[in-house]
Amino acid sequence: MSRTKLPLSQESIAPFDLEALVQEAAQLNQRLLDAFTTPFPKAPERWLSQYEFRPRPTEFTAAGEVEGGISWLIGATIDLSFTRALFARYYSKEGGHCYDPASSFCLEVASRVDRYPDYASFCADLRQQEKGRRYREIAGLHTAIPGEDDLSHFRRRVDAGAIEAALAVLVGLFQDFGLITGELLSTDGQLEPSCSRFKGCAYFSQACRQLPLDAADRHELGRQLQAGAKRLELRCPFPEVVQKVLHATRKQGQPREPKVALLEIEYVPADSAQTTAHQQLSEWLSLPQDQLPPLRIKWSHLTQGPQGELWGSCPKVPSDLDAKVGYHIDTKAPHKNERVFGYLHQTTTNIAIELGLELPVGTSTYPANVAEGSHFQAHRATLAIPFQPQQVELADAGYDAVENYQGIRSRGGIPIIAYNPRHEDLSAEALFARGHDAHGTPYAPCGRLCRSNGYDYHADSRQYVCGRPCPVSEREQCPHGHKVRGYTRKMSFHEYPRLIGPIQRGTREWKRLYAARTASERTNSYAQEVLDNGRPPKLRGLKAFRFAGAIRTLAHLLRRALTFLLDVTYTLGKLLPVKT
């Protein structure tokens, strides 16, 4: 791949070349050494590796790429030893030897930044003498080299919170450098499937895996067996689930109670019957063997305890109990919704329009069934981007909730959120009866739309005037015709939080800003198609997906930011060997 020059003026990009970042990173490295002082509990002689940052030369190929890739550039400029203090609380002085968590974190970042699809392919290169030399050097590996199990163990041991804290540090670096301003932010969600199959029931819980069966349940199963049923099942034992299923199926016109299938049998000739099956069923259902027909068990979800107690498990319980069902637009059939059993990653992107640069600054992960808008305030509070006056926040109609507008305005920000009609009647007659159009612009008594006459930031309200566009003859009959601006109406944000704001909904400026929201879609696409190589990670559990979302966002930020800096340096003609 060869680099192309950026279509930007040299004056606008001059502060963002690689040498400037090296200087900024050197100052950050010193601040981090002073700020993160939590000692690591294990003695250094029990570390299998030891990460140690030191300045390294950065060289470029003829095509303008860094020798060793983006991961080498990270290792040559940013001191990651501060992460040892972040991960200290996940380790103890007891136990065996361990890899330096700063080394493990460095390898985790390198595998994501350099787009390895999985640990297997990364560890294969890590162990190669020449190909893995740079990785081993920046991570502080000498005699012991971690494998897939070691990296997986690190991922399971630490919490996503530590990765998010490291992400906040790097966001701060690029804020100080000027690539992240926080003036224009866009938030959007992305569904990601779990490596677990959805089995048809959305109300599962841990209790569904061990259902106690009493004498009445055994009798009911025995009755079904003697009646010739092939699949033995019981009514779901959870009343709240039964009510939810009845309510959902009633809407479809066929209300039905949920059943838990526990056993399936096949009736066979007497000479083909299974003796062990007869013995098991006799014990499970408390029936004499001579009352059982010839059969064989095809599958069973029944187990018997040491005291003879009988337990069942619902076959509709998936292997991932944290995952939920969510829906998004099917890319192959846009008129349909696609079901996704998994998780929602809610990501905020910083947009620098003048630089054409979009950088992710934070991710929150939830089960896929959550409403994005209801978690926006909690997600926003976790970001390392400070609140500032006139900060513009973009979001689609999924975030069109009163509390989101109020939260953004209370911090001095400007919400640009698509309006969600929610089955409202938007006919011309209904809007006129309401008193304003779909964008919140009021009608004058004569039926003409008013126009904005400015926004009062102190009162958080917008004044509208008709401007007297009517003919003189009509104006003379109008009770507002003698006024300078004609009919006037003040609409406050307090009364109409979804419609009124500093930037008038539906105007050219509002549409221009909202159009920048596609940056979030590009961020999501980049994460899927570039960092994940178009393949979703094979993970289960909320903890695993939180970690994956955080480390991917961190790698995304580093890869996009450093690629931009390399493009700037190439555009300025400075791609020479740089000593860091």
Coordinates of C-alpha atoms in Angstrom, one line a residue:
M1 CA 0.0 0.0 0.0
S2 CA 1.3 3.5 -0.9
R3 CA 0.2 6.6 0.9
T4 CA -1.7 9.5 -0.8
K5 CA -1.4 13.1 0.1
L6 CA -4.2 14.6 2.1
P7 CA -6.4 17.2 0.3
L8 CA -5.8 19.7 3.1
S9 CA -3.8 22.9 3.4
Q10 CA -0.3 22.5 4.9
E11 CA -1.1 25.2 7.4
S12 CA -4.1 23.2 8.8
I13 CA -2.1 20.0 9.2
A14 CA 1.3 21.3 10.1
P15 CA 0.8 20.8 13.9
F16 CA -0.1 17.2 13.5
D17 CA 3.0 15.5 12.0
L18 CA 4.7 12.5 13.6
E19 CA 7.6 14.5 15.2
A20 CA 5.0 16.7 17.1
L21 CA 3.3 13.6 18.4
V22 CA 6.6 12.1 19.6
Q23 CA 7.2 15.3 21.6
E24 CA 3.7 15.3 23.0
A25 CA 3.9 11.6 23.9
A26 CA 7.2 12.1 25.7
Q27 CA 5.5 14.7 28.0
L28 CA 2.5 12.3 28.5
N29 CA 4.9 9.4 29.4
Q30 CA 6.4 11.4 32.2
R31 CA 3.0 12.5 33.5
L32 CA 1.9 8.9 33.5
L33 CA 4.9 7.8 35.5
D34 CA 4.0 10.4 38.1
A35 CA 0.3 9.6 38.2
F36 CA 0.1 5.8 38.2
T37 CA 2.1 4.6 41.2
T38 CA 0.2 1.6 42.5
P39 CA 2.8 -1.1 43.0
F40 CA 2.4 -4.5 41.4
P41 CA 1.9 -7.1 44.1
K42 CA 4.1 -9.9 42.6
A43 CA 7.9 -9.6 43.0
P44 CA 9.7 -8.9 39.7
E45 CA 11.6 -12.2 39.9
R46 CA 8.3 -14.0 39.5
W47 CA 7.4 -12.3 36.3
L48 CA 7.7 -14.3 33.1
S49 CA 8.2 -11.0 31.1
Q50 CA 9.0 -7.4 31.9
Y51 CA 7.7 -4.6 29.8
E52 CA 10.1 -1.7 29.6
F53 CA 9.7 1.4 27.5
R54 CA 12.6 2.9 25.8
P55 CA 13.0 5.2 22.8
R56 CA 13.3 3.2 19.6
P57 CA 14.1 4.3 16.0
T58 CA 11.1 4.6 13.6
E59 CA 11.9 3.9 10.0
F60 CA 9.7 4.0 6.9
T61 CA 9.4 1.9 3.7
A62 CA 9.5 3.4 0.3
A63 CA 5.7 3.2 0.3
G64 CA 5.5 5.4 3.4
E65 CA 4.7 2.6 5.8
V66 CA 6.3 2.2 9.2
E67 CA 8.8 -0.7 9.5
G68 CA 7.1 -3.1 11.9
G69 CA 3.6 -1.7 11.4
I70 CA 1.5 0.6 13.6
S71 CA 2.1 -1.6 16.6
W72 CA 5.9 -0.8 16.4
L73 CA 5.1 2.9 16.2
I74 CA 2.9 2.6 19.3
G75 CA 5.7 0.7 21.2
A76 CA 8.3 3.3 20.1
T77 CA 6.3 6.4 21.2
I78 CA 3.9 5.6 24.0
D79 CA 5.0 4.1 27.4
L80 CA 2.4 1.5 28.3
S81 CA 4.0 0.7 31.7
F82 CA 1.2 2.7 33.4
T83 CA -1.1 -0.2 32.7
R84 CA 0.8 -2.3 35.2
A85 CA -0.7 -0.1 37.9
L86 CA -4.2 -0.3 36.4
F87 CA -4.1 -4.1 36.4
A88 CA -2.4 -4.5 39.8
R89 CA -5.7 -5.1 41.6
Y90 CA -6.4 -8.2 39.5
Y91 CA -3.2 -9.9 40.8
S92 CA -1.9 -10.9 44.2
K93 CA 1.4 -11.7 45.8
E94 CA 0.4 -15.3 46.2
G95 CA 0.3 -17.9 43.4
G96 CA 2.7 -18.8 40.7
H97 CA 4.6 -16.9 38.1
C98 CA 2.8 -14.6 35.7
Y99 CA 3.4 -12.5 32.7
D100 CA 3.8 -8.8 33.3
P101 CA 0.3 -7.4 32.6
A102 CA 1.9 -4.5 30.7
S103 CA 3.4 -7.1 28.4
S104 CA 0.1 -8.8 27.9
F105 CA -1.7 -5.5 27.3
C106 CA 0.9 -4.6 24.8
L107 CA 0.4 -7.8 22.9
E108 CA -3.3 -7.5 23.1
V109 CA -3.1 -4.0 21.5
A110 CA -0.6 -5.2 18.9
S111 CA -2.9 -8.1 17.8
R112 CA -5.8 -5.8 17.4
V113 CA -4.0 -2.9 15.7
D114 CA -2.3 -5.2 13.3
R115 CA -5.6 -6.8 12.5
Y116 CA -5.0 -10.4 13.5
P117 CA -8.3 -12.3 13.3
D118 CA -7.6 -14.5 16.4
Y119 CA -5.0 -15.4 19.0
A120 CA -4.0 -18.5 17.1
S121 CA -2.6 -16.6 14.1
F122 CA -1.1 -13.9 16.3
C123 CA 0.7 -16.4 18.5
A124 CA 2.0 -18.3 15.5
D125 CA 3.7 -15.1 14.2
L126 CA 4.8 -14.1 17.8
R127 CA 6.8 -17.4 18.0
Q128 CA 8.5 -16.9 14.6
Q129 CA 12.1 -15.8 14.9
E130 CA 12.0 -12.9 12.6
K131 CA 8.3 -12.0 12.2
G132 CA 7.7 -12.0 16.0
R133 CA 11.0 -10.3 16.9
R134 CA 9.4 -6.8 17.0
Y135 CA 6.4 -7.9 19.0
R136 CA 8.7 -9.7 21.6
E137 CA 11.0 -6.6 21.8
I138 CA 8.3 -4.0 22.5
A139 CA 6.5 -6.4 24.9
G140 CA 9.6 -7.3 26.9
L141 CA 9.5 -11.0 26.2
H142 CA 12.8 -12.9 26.5
T143 CA 12.7 -16.6 27.4
A144 CA 9.0 -17.3 27.9
I145 CA 6.6 -16.5 25.1
P146 CA 2.8 -16.5 25.8
G147 CA 0.5 -18.7 23.9
E148 CA -3.2 -18.5 23.1
D149 CA -4.2 -19.8 26.6
D150 CA -2.0 -17.1 28.3
L151 CA -3.7 -14.3 26.3
S152 CA -7.1 -15.8 26.9
H153 CA -6.3 -16.1 30.6
F154 CA -5.3 -12.4 30.7
R155 CA -8.6 -11.4 29.1
R156 CA -10.6 -13.4 31.6
R157 CA -8.6 -12.2 34.6
V158 CA -8.9 -8.4 34.0
D159 CA -12.0 -6.4 33.7
A160 CA -13.1 -4.1 30.9
G161 CA -12.9 -1.2 33.3
A162 CA -9.1 -1.3 33.3
I163 CA -9.1 -1.3 29.5
E164 CA -11.5 1.7 29.5
A165 CA -9.2 3.5 31.9
A166 CA -6.3 3.0 29.5
L167 CA -8.5 4.2 26.7
A168 CA -9.3 7.4 28.7
V169 CA -5.5 8.0 29.0
L170 CA -5.0 7.7 25.2
V171 CA -8.1 9.9 24.5
G172 CA -6.4 12.5 26.8
L173 CA -3.2 12.2 24.7
F174 CA -5.0 13.0 21.5
Q175 CA -7.0 15.8 23.2
D176 CA -3.8 17.5 24.3
F177 CA -2.4 17.0 20.8
G178 CA -5.5 18.6 19.2
L179 CA -6.9 15.7 17.2
I180 CA -9.8 15.3 19.6
T181 CA -11.7 18.5 20.5
G182 CA -15.0 17.2 21.8
E183 CA -16.9 19.9 19.9
L184 CA -18.8 17.5 17.7
L185 CA -19.7 14.0 19.0
S186 CA -21.9 11.3 17.4
T187 CA -23.2 8.2 19.3
D188 CA -24.6 5.1 17.8
G189 CA -25.1 1.4 18.6
Q190 CA -24.0 -1.8 16.9
L191 CA -25.3 -5.3 17.5
E192 CA -22.8 -8.2 17.6
P193 CA -23.8 -11.8 17.8
S194 CA -22.8 -14.2 20.6
C195 CA -21.1 -17.5 19.8
S196 CA -24.3 -19.1 21.2
R197 CA -27.5 -20.2 19.5
F198 CA -30.8 -18.6 20.4
K199 CA -33.3 -21.5 21.1
G200 CA -36.6 -19.7 21.0
C201 CA -37.3 -18.4 24.5
A202 CA -36.3 -14.8 25.3
Y203 CA -37.2 -15.1 29.0
F204 CA -34.5 -17.7 30.1
S205 CA -32.6 -17.4 33.3
Q206 CA -30.1 -19.4 35.4
A207 CA -33.0 -21.1 37.2
C208 CA -34.2 -22.7 34.0
R209 CA -31.2 -25.0 34.0
Q210 CA -32.3 -26.7 37.2
L211 CA -36.1 -27.1 37.6
P212 CA -37.2 -29.3 40.6
L213 CA -39.9 -31.8 39.7
D214 CA -42.3 -32.9 42.4
A215 CA -44.7 -35.9 42.6
A216 CA -47.4 -34.1 40.6
D217 CA -44.9 -33.4 37.8
R218 CA -43.8 -37.0 37.7
H219 CA -47.4 -38.1 37.6
E220 CA -48.2 -35.7 34.7
L221 CA -45.2 -37.0 32.7
G222 CA -46.3 -40.6 33.4
R223 CA -49.8 -39.8 32.3
Q224 CA -48.5 -38.4 29.0
L225 CA -46.3 -41.5 28.4
Q226 CA -49.2 -43.9 29.0
A227 CA -51.4 -41.8 26.7
G228 CA -49.0 -42.4 23.9
A229 CA -47.2 -39.0 23.7
K230 CA -43.7 -39.0 22.1
R231 CA -42.6 -35.8 23.7
L232 CA -43.1 -35.4 27.4
E233 CA -43.4 -31.8 28.6
L234 CA -44.6 -29.6 31.4
R235 CA -46.0 -26.1 31.7
C236 CA -43.3 -23.5 32.3
P237 CA -43.0 -23.2 36.2
F238 CA -42.5 -19.4 36.1
P239 CA -45.8 -17.5 36.2
E240 CA -44.3 -14.2 35.0
V241 CA -42.9 -15.9 31.9
V242 CA -46.2 -17.6 31.2
Q243 CA -48.0 -14.3 31.3
K244 CA -45.5 -12.7 29.0
V245 CA -45.7 -15.5 26.5
L246 CA -49.5 -15.5 26.6
H247 CA -49.5 -11.7 26.1
A248 CA -47.1 -12.0 23.1
T249 CA -48.9 -14.9 21.4
R250 CA -52.4 -13.3 22.0
K251 CA -51.3 -10.4 19.8
Q252 CA -50.7 -13.0 17.0
G253 CA -54.2 -14.4 17.5
Q254 CA -53.1 -17.8 19.0
P255 CA -52.5 -17.5 22.7
R256 CA -50.5 -20.5 24.1
E257 CA -48.7 -21.3 27.2
P258 CA -45.0 -22.0 27.2
K259 CA -44.0 -25.7 27.6
V260 CA -40.8 -27.2 28.8
A261 CA -39.9 -30.3 26.8
L262 CA -38.1 -32.8 29.1
L263 CA -38.0 -36.1 27.3
E264 CA -38.6 -37.5 23.8
I265 CA -39.1 -41.2 23.2
E266 CA -39.6 -43.5 20.3
Y267 CA -42.0 -46.5 20.5
V268 CA -40.4 -49.7 19.2
P269 CA -41.2 -53.4 18.9
A270 CA -40.9 -55.3 22.1
D271 CA -37.7 -57.1 20.9
S272 CA -36.0 -53.7 20.3
A273 CA -36.8 -52.1 23.6
Q274 CA -34.0 -50.7 25.7
T275 CA -33.8 -52.3 29.2
T276 CA -31.8 -49.3 30.5
A277 CA -34.5 -46.9 29.2
H278 CA -37.2 -48.8 31.1
Q279 CA -35.2 -48.8 34.3
Q280 CA -34.5 -45.0 34.0
L281 CA -38.1 -44.1 33.2
S282 CA -39.3 -46.3 36.0
E283 CA -37.1 -44.5 38.5
W284 CA -37.8 -41.0 37.1
L285 CA -41.6 -41.3 36.8
S286 CA -42.1 -43.7 39.8
L287 CA -43.9 -46.3 37.5
P288 CA -43.5 -50.1 37.5
Q289 CA -41.5 -51.3 34.5
D290 CA -44.4 -53.6 33.4
Q291 CA -46.6 -50.5 32.9
L292 CA -44.1 -49.0 30.4
P293 CA -44.5 -49.7 26.7
P294 CA -41.5 -50.9 24.6
L295 CA -39.5 -47.7 23.8
R296 CA -36.1 -46.1 23.5
I297 CA -35.1 -42.6 24.7
K298 CA -34.1 -40.2 21.9
W299 CA -33.0 -37.4 24.2
S300 CA -33.6 -36.4 27.8
H301 CA -33.3 -33.3 30.0
L302 CA -33.9 -35.1 33.2
T303 CA -31.4 -35.9 35.9
Q304 CA -31.8 -37.7 39.3
G305 CA -30.1 -36.5 42.4
P306 CA -28.4 -38.7 45.0
Q307 CA -31.5 -38.7 47.3
G308 CA -33.8 -39.6 44.4
E309 CA -34.9 -36.1 43.7
L310 CA -35.7 -35.4 40.0
W311 CA -34.5 -32.3 38.2
G312 CA -35.3 -31.0 34.7
S313 CA -33.6 -28.4 32.5
C314 CA -35.3 -26.4 29.8
P315 CA -33.9 -27.2 26.3
K316 CA -34.5 -23.6 25.2
V317 CA -31.8 -22.2 27.5
P318 CA -28.8 -21.0 25.5
S319 CA -25.2 -21.5 26.5
D320 CA -24.8 -17.7 26.9
L321 CA -27.1 -16.5 29.7
D322 CA -26.0 -12.8 29.4
A323 CA -27.0 -12.5 25.7
K324 CA -30.4 -11.2 24.6
V325 CA -32.3 -10.7 21.4
G326 CA -32.1 -7.4 19.5
Y327 CA -33.1 -6.4 16.0
H328 CA -31.4 -4.2 13.3
I329 CA -32.0 -3.6 9.7
D330 CA -31.0 -6.6 7.5
T331 CA -28.3 -5.3 5.1
K332 CA -29.3 -7.9 2.5
A333 CA -33.0 -7.0 2.7
P334 CA -33.3 -3.4 4.0
H335 CA -37.1 -3.7 4.3
K336 CA -36.7 -6.4 6.9
N337 CA -35.3 -6.6 10.4
E338 CA -32.7 -9.1 11.3
R339 CA -32.6 -10.8 14.7
V340 CA -29.3 -10.8 16.5
F341 CA -28.7 -12.8 19.7
G342 CA -25.9 -11.1 21.4
Y343 CA -24.8 -7.7 22.6
L344 CA -25.0 -4.0 21.8
H345 CA -21.9 -1.9 21.6
Q346 CA -22.7 1.8 22.1
T347 CA -19.8 3.9 20.7
T348 CA -19.2 7.7 20.6
T349 CA -17.1 9.2 17.8
N350 CA -15.3 12.5 17.9
I351 CA -15.7 14.3 14.5
A352 CA -13.1 16.8 13.3
I353 CA -14.8 18.1 10.1
E354 CA -12.0 20.4 9.1
L355 CA -9.5 17.5 9.2
G356 CA -11.8 14.9 7.9
L357 CA -10.9 12.7 10.9
E358 CA -13.3 10.6 12.9
L359 CA -12.0 8.9 16.1
P360 CA -13.9 6.7 18.6
V361 CA -13.6 7.9 22.1
G362 CA -15.5 5.3 24.2
T363 CA -17.7 2.2 24.1
S364 CA -20.3 0.8 26.5
T365 CA -21.6 -2.8 26.1
Y366 CA -25.1 -4.1 27.0
P367 CA -27.3 -7.1 26.2
A368 CA -28.8 -6.7 22.7
N369 CA -32.4 -6.1 23.9
V370 CA -31.7 -2.7 25.7
A371 CA -33.0 0.5 24.2
E372 CA -30.0 2.6 23.2
G373 CA -31.6 5.9 24.1
S374 CA -32.3 4.8 27.7
H375 CA -28.6 4.2 28.3
F376 CA -27.2 7.3 26.6
Q377 CA -26.7 9.4 29.7
A378 CA -24.9 6.6 31.6
H379 CA -22.7 5.9 28.5
R380 CA -21.9 9.6 28.1
A381 CA -20.8 9.9 31.7
T382 CA -18.2 7.2 31.2
L383 CA -16.4 9.1 28.3
A384 CA -13.1 10.9 28.9
I385 CA -14.5 13.8 26.9
P386 CA -15.3 16.7 29.2
F387 CA -18.6 18.5 28.9
Q388 CA -18.3 22.0 27.4
P389 CA -20.6 24.8 26.3
Q390 CA -22.0 24.5 22.7
Q391 CA -20.8 20.9 22.4
V392 CA -22.9 19.4 19.7
E393 CA -24.1 15.8 20.2
L394 CA -25.6 13.8 17.3
A395 CA -27.8 10.7 17.5
D396 CA -30.4 8.9 15.5
A397 CA -34.1 8.6 16.3
G398 CA -33.4 5.8 18.8
Y399 CA -32.1 8.5 21.2
D400 CA -35.2 10.7 20.8
A401 CA -36.1 10.8 24.5
V402 CA -36.8 13.8 26.7
E403 CA -34.2 12.8 29.3
N404 CA -31.5 12.9 26.6
Y405 CA -32.3 16.4 25.5
Q406 CA -32.5 17.6 29.0
G407 CA -29.2 16.0 30.0
I408 CA -27.4 17.5 27.0
R409 CA -28.9 21.0 27.5
S410 CA -28.2 20.9 31.3
R411 CA -24.5 20.5 30.4
G412 CA -24.6 23.4 28.0
G413 CA -24.5 21.2 24.9
I414 CA -26.7 21.2 21.8
P415 CA -28.6 18.0 21.0
I416 CA -29.1 17.2 17.3
I417 CA -31.3 14.1 17.4
A418 CA -33.6 12.8 14.8
Y419 CA -37.3 13.0 15.6
N420 CA -39.1 9.7 16.2
P421 CA -42.8 10.2 15.3
R422 CA -44.0 7.2 17.4
H423 CA -47.2 6.7 15.4
E424 CA -48.1 10.4 15.7
D425 CA -50.6 11.8 13.3
L426 CA -48.5 14.1 11.1
S427 CA -51.2 15.1 8.6
A428 CA -51.5 18.8 7.8
E429 CA -54.8 19.0 9.7
A430 CA -53.4 17.3 12.8
L431 CA -50.3 19.5 12.8
F432 CA -52.3 22.7 12.5
A433 CA -54.6 21.6 15.3
R434 CA -51.4 20.9 17.4
G435 CA -50.2 24.4 16.7
H436 CA -46.8 23.7 15.1
D437 CA -45.3 21.6 12.2
A438 CA -43.3 18.5 12.6
H439 CA -40.1 20.5 13.2
G440 CA -41.7 22.6 16.0
T441 CA -42.2 25.7 14.0
P442 CA -45.6 27.3 15.1
Y443 CA -48.4 28.4 12.8
A444 CA -49.7 31.9 12.9
P445 CA -53.5 32.2 13.4
C446 CA -53.9 32.7 9.7
G447 CA -52.4 29.2 9.0
R448 CA -49.0 30.4 7.7
L449 CA -45.8 29.1 9.3
C450 CA -43.8 31.5 11.4
R451 CA -40.1 32.0 11.2
S452 CA -37.5 32.1 13.9
N453 CA -36.5 35.4 15.4
G454 CA -33.6 34.1 17.5
Y455 CA -32.8 31.9 20.4
D456 CA -32.7 33.2 24.0
Y457 CA -30.0 31.2 25.7
H458 CA -30.8 32.7 29.1
A459 CA -34.5 31.6 29.0
D460 CA -33.7 28.6 26.8
S461 CA -36.5 29.5 24.4
R462 CA -36.9 30.5 20.8
Q463 CA -39.1 33.3 19.6
Y464 CA -41.1 33.0 16.4
V465 CA -42.7 35.7 14.4
C466 CA -44.9 35.7 11.3
G467 CA -43.2 38.7 9.8
R468 CA -46.4 39.9 8.2
P469 CA -46.1 38.2 4.8
C470 CA -49.8 38.7 4.1
P471 CA -51.3 41.3 1.7
V472 CA -52.1 44.7 3.2
S473 CA -55.8 44.0 3.0
E474 CA -55.5 40.9 5.0
R475 CA -53.1 42.5 7.4
E476 CA -55.6 45.2 8.2
Q477 CA -58.1 42.5 9.3
C478 CA -55.5 40.7 11.4
P479 CA -55.3 41.5 15.2
H480 CA -51.5 41.3 15.0
G481 CA -51.2 43.3 11.8
H482 CA -50.3 46.5 13.6
K483 CA -47.2 45.0 15.3
V484 CA -43.8 45.4 13.8
R485 CA -43.2 41.7 13.4
G486 CA -46.8 40.6 13.4
Y487 CA -47.8 37.5 15.3
T488 CA -45.2 36.4 17.9
R489 CA -44.9 33.2 19.9
K490 CA -42.2 32.1 22.3
M491 CA -41.6 28.3 22.6
S492 CA -39.4 27.2 25.4
F493 CA -37.1 24.1 25.7
H494 CA -38.8 23.3 29.0
E495 CA -42.2 22.9 27.3
Y496 CA -41.0 21.3 24.0
P497 CA -37.6 19.6 24.8
R498 CA -37.7 17.4 21.7
L499 CA -38.4 20.2 19.3
I500 CA -36.8 23.4 20.6
G501 CA -33.1 24.0 20.8
P502 CA -30.3 26.4 20.0
I503 CA -30.2 25.1 16.4
Q504 CA -33.7 25.1 14.9
R505 CA -34.8 21.6 13.8
G506 CA -35.3 21.2 10.1
T507 CA -33.1 24.1 9.0
R508 CA -30.1 23.9 6.7
E509 CA -27.7 24.2 9.6
W510 CA -29.5 21.4 11.5
K511 CA -29.4 19.1 8.5
R512 CA -25.7 19.9 7.8
L513 CA -24.8 18.9 11.4
Y514 CA -27.0 15.8 11.4
A515 CA -25.4 14.6 8.1
A516 CA -22.1 14.3 10.0
R517 CA -23.8 11.5 12.1
T518 CA -22.8 9.0 9.4
A519 CA -19.4 9.1 11.0
S520 CA -20.8 6.7 13.6
E521 CA -21.8 4.3 10.9
R522 CA -18.3 4.5 9.4
T523 CA -16.8 3.8 12.9
N524 CA -19.0 0.7 13.3
S525 CA -18.2 -0.5 9.8
Y526 CA -14.4 0.1 10.3
A527 CA -14.6 -2.0 13.5
Q528 CA -16.3 -4.8 11.8
E529 CA -14.7 -4.9 8.4
V530 CA -11.2 -3.7 9.2
L531 CA -10.3 -4.6 12.7
D532 CA -12.4 -7.8 12.8
N533 CA -11.8 -8.7 9.2
G534 CA -15.5 -9.1 8.6
R535 CA -15.8 -12.0 11.2
P536 CA -17.6 -11.5 14.5
P537 CA -15.5 -12.6 17.5
K538 CA -16.3 -16.1 18.9
L539 CA -17.1 -15.0 22.5
R540 CA -19.8 -15.6 25.1
G541 CA -20.8 -13.6 28.1
L542 CA -21.1 -9.9 28.9
K543 CA -17.7 -9.7 30.5
A544 CA -16.0 -11.0 27.4
F545 CA -17.9 -8.7 25.1
R546 CA -17.2 -5.7 27.3
F547 CA -13.5 -6.4 27.1
A548 CA -13.6 -7.0 23.4
G549 CA -15.5 -3.8 22.8
A550 CA -13.1 -1.7 24.9
I551 CA -9.9 -3.1 23.4
R552 CA -11.3 -2.8 19.9
T553 CA -12.2 0.8 20.5
L554 CA -8.7 1.5 21.9
A555 CA -7.0 -0.2 18.9
H556 CA -9.4 1.6 16.5
L557 CA -8.4 5.0 18.1
L558 CA -4.7 4.3 17.8
R559 CA -4.8 2.9 14.3
R560 CA -6.9 5.7 12.9
A561 CA -5.1 8.5 14.7
L562 CA -1.6 7.2 13.9
T563 CA -2.5 6.5 10.3
F564 CA -3.7 10.1 10.0
L565 CA -0.4 11.3 11.5
L566 CA 1.5 9.3 9.0
D567 CA -0.6 10.7 6.1
V568 CA 0.1 14.2 7.4
T569 CA 3.8 13.5 7.7
Y570 CA 3.8 12.1 4.1
T571 CA 1.9 15.1 2.9
L572 CA 4.4 17.5 4.4
G573 CA 7.2 15.5 2.9
K574 CA 8.8 14.5 6.2
L575 CA 8.9 10.7 5.9
L576 CA 12.5 10.3 6.8
P577 CA 13.9 8.0 9.5
V578 CA 12.8 9.7 12.7
K579 CA 14.7 9.1 15.9
T580 CA 12.2 8.9 18.9

